[in-house]
Amino acid sequence: MAKEILRGLFASMLVVAAGCANGGGGDDDTDGDADSDVDSDSDADTDSDADSDSDSDSDSDTDTDADVDADADADGDADGDPDVCSSDEWSDWVPQGELIEYEYVTRWTPDGIRLVLILLGVPELDRRNMRASRVYRIRYLTQSPEGEIRESTGLASLPEVDAAPPVLAYQHGTTGLADGCEPSTMTQGGIDGSSIVQVLGWMAHNYATVLTDYVGLGTEGPHPYLVMEAEGASAIDGVRALHALAAEVGLTDPSSLTFFAGHSQGGHATLAAHAMVSSYGPEIECLGVVPEAPPGELPTLVDEIIANPTQTGVALVSAISYAYSGAHGIDLGELLLEPWVDDVPVWAESDCLGALVARFPAEPDPAAIFAPGIDGSDFDAALVLNSPRGCADPPIRAQVASADEVIPQAGTDGLHDALCAAGNIVEWVVYPGGHSAPAVDGAHVDAVAWTDGRLAGAEAVDDCPDQ
């Protein structure tokens, strides 16, 4: 029973599909003892038994920090790959990431991490000299595409190690657009800050992690849903806040070696960070990104959903319409018909995902919901603008589903073609199953193994055809 609850927790934090997550609800199932896996004592002192073996080395088995050759690339880059392309499009943005406040949440011991890895069905992620990690809620500064300084919240974990740990920034899937839908406040399975389970494999390998909530989820102002630059800035500024947190709490400052990963909306945000990091975060040495089931080609996504409507799909297109009416100044009346044009803003600002989807008919008729502008040039231009298709140097390992019930296959194929055509290094890995398949079970193991390999100097695979 505990295994099913915890595996359900992990999947629910990753799945966009309706009814699988309802945002920051606190009335989740619990078996009564799941929280025994985590040391909830507010005393953050290091447990003398944190290392179950006698090895005093505080690095992970993979020696992730030591194996990266800073001179591996002829131009001085640490990634060891030839430079592919880069953009200075965001170089004039003023860096944010100031840590406003933080709150200690809990401490995951190695034994607690090992137990949950077993319950999740991924015991192979265990490491002999795993260290404990401390988890915090954070609030930090970031910005909107218009240059407005905004606040974001999130979770962060720091391992109790001596050598600088690598960084994994994880971006979450759709939970809703309303306050109360932010994952950092979720408590499921008796675990406060339960969304940290999404990065447990990396915590087991002694990474420092940060999981942004994005702007507007639990902070003042709207959530710019699937607005590329807002998501990318939230992710990159979250990494800066993680470094500031380490200084505040007296733990080892993480390395500049960083990865971005995320599922569904988080896959979109990961590709946004991939495009932006070289110019908006030049101090960050990004060794690669792992978008999981990303909705990258938004025009194709919307066209396919309207042509083959589902309850979840129509709800998501309505949410995009509402978000883009604010972010891009498109009249919502050009995108939604009555009564939807009046109702969707109210629902978007009050409901988390499951409740929002339930507002729509089980068998929706797009012609009765969407106005002609949904096919118009203004909305299409906004969708193109927010489709992260550009080229950037860090390699991409895209993990996608063979039978995704949320992201249409045409959208997935279009993203692959667009990323390759732009000149990116792309490894394209298909996992059997639905929308969550690229982020759970063996896919999660593979993602951690890929980042470990990159730290150890492994060359990125490029599946793109020769251009």
Coordinates of N, CA, C and O in Angstrom, one line a residue, residues 39 54 67 71-72 166 196 230 261 293 301 313 326 331 348 375 393 395 418:
D39 N 13.5 12.8 8.5 CA 13.7 13.3 9.8 C 13.1 14.7 9.9 O 13.6 15.7 9.3
S54 N 31.7 3.2 6.2 CA 32.8 3.8 6.9 C 33.6 4.7 6.0 O 34.6 5.3 6.5
D67 N 35.4 14.6 -11.8 CA 35.6 14.1 -13.1 C 35.4 15.0 -14.3 O 35.6 14.7 -15.4
D71 N 39.1 21.9 -18.9 CA 39.8 22.3 -20.2 C 39.4 21.3 -21.3 O 40.0 21.3 -22.3
A72 N 38.3 20.6 -21.1 CA 38.0 19.5 -22.1 C 37.6 20.1 -23.4 O 37.8 19.5 -24.5
P166 N 27.0 19.3 -7.7 CA 26.4 19.8 -8.9 C 25.0 20.2 -8.6 O 24.4 19.8 -7.6
I196 N 9.4 17.4 -3.5 CA 10.8 17.2 -3.5 C 11.1 15.7 -4.0 O 12.2 15.4 -4.5
A230 N 9.2 34.0 -19.0 CA 8.9 34.0 -17.6 C 9.3 32.7 -16.9 O 9.9 32.7 -15.8
A261 N 15.9 20.2 -15.8 CA 15.0 19.1 -16.2 C 13.6 19.4 -15.7 O 13.4 20.3 -14.9
A293 N 8.4 14.9 -21.8 CA 7.0 15.1 -22.4 C 6.8 16.6 -22.5 O 5.7 17.1 -22.1
L301 N 0.3 22.0 -31.1 CA -0.4 21.4 -29.9 C -1.9 21.9 -29.9 O -2.8 21.2 -29.8
G313 N -7.6 18.6 -22.8 CA -7.0 19.4 -23.8 C -7.7 20.7 -23.9 O -7.0 21.8 -24.0
G326 N -3.4 38.1 -21.0 CA -2.7 39.1 -20.1 C -1.3 39.3 -20.5 O -0.8 40.5 -20.5
D331 N -7.3 40.3 -26.8 CA -8.6 40.4 -26.2 C -9.1 39.0 -26.0 O -9.3 38.2 -27.0
A348 N -9.7 30.1 -13.5 CA -8.3 30.0 -13.6 C -7.7 30.6 -12.3 O -6.6 30.2 -11.9
D375 N -7.9 30.8 -34.1 CA -7.2 30.5 -35.3 C -6.6 31.7 -35.9 O -6.1 31.6 -37.0
D393 N 23.9 26.0 -26.8 CA 25.0 25.0 -26.8 C 24.7 23.8 -25.9 O 25.1 22.7 -26.3
P395 N 23.6 20.3 -24.6 CA 22.9 19.3 -25.3 C 21.5 19.0 -24.6 O 21.3 19.2 -23.4
A418 N 12.0 20.8 -35.1 CA 12.3 22.2 -35.0 C 13.7 22.3 -34.2 O 14.5 23.1 -34.6

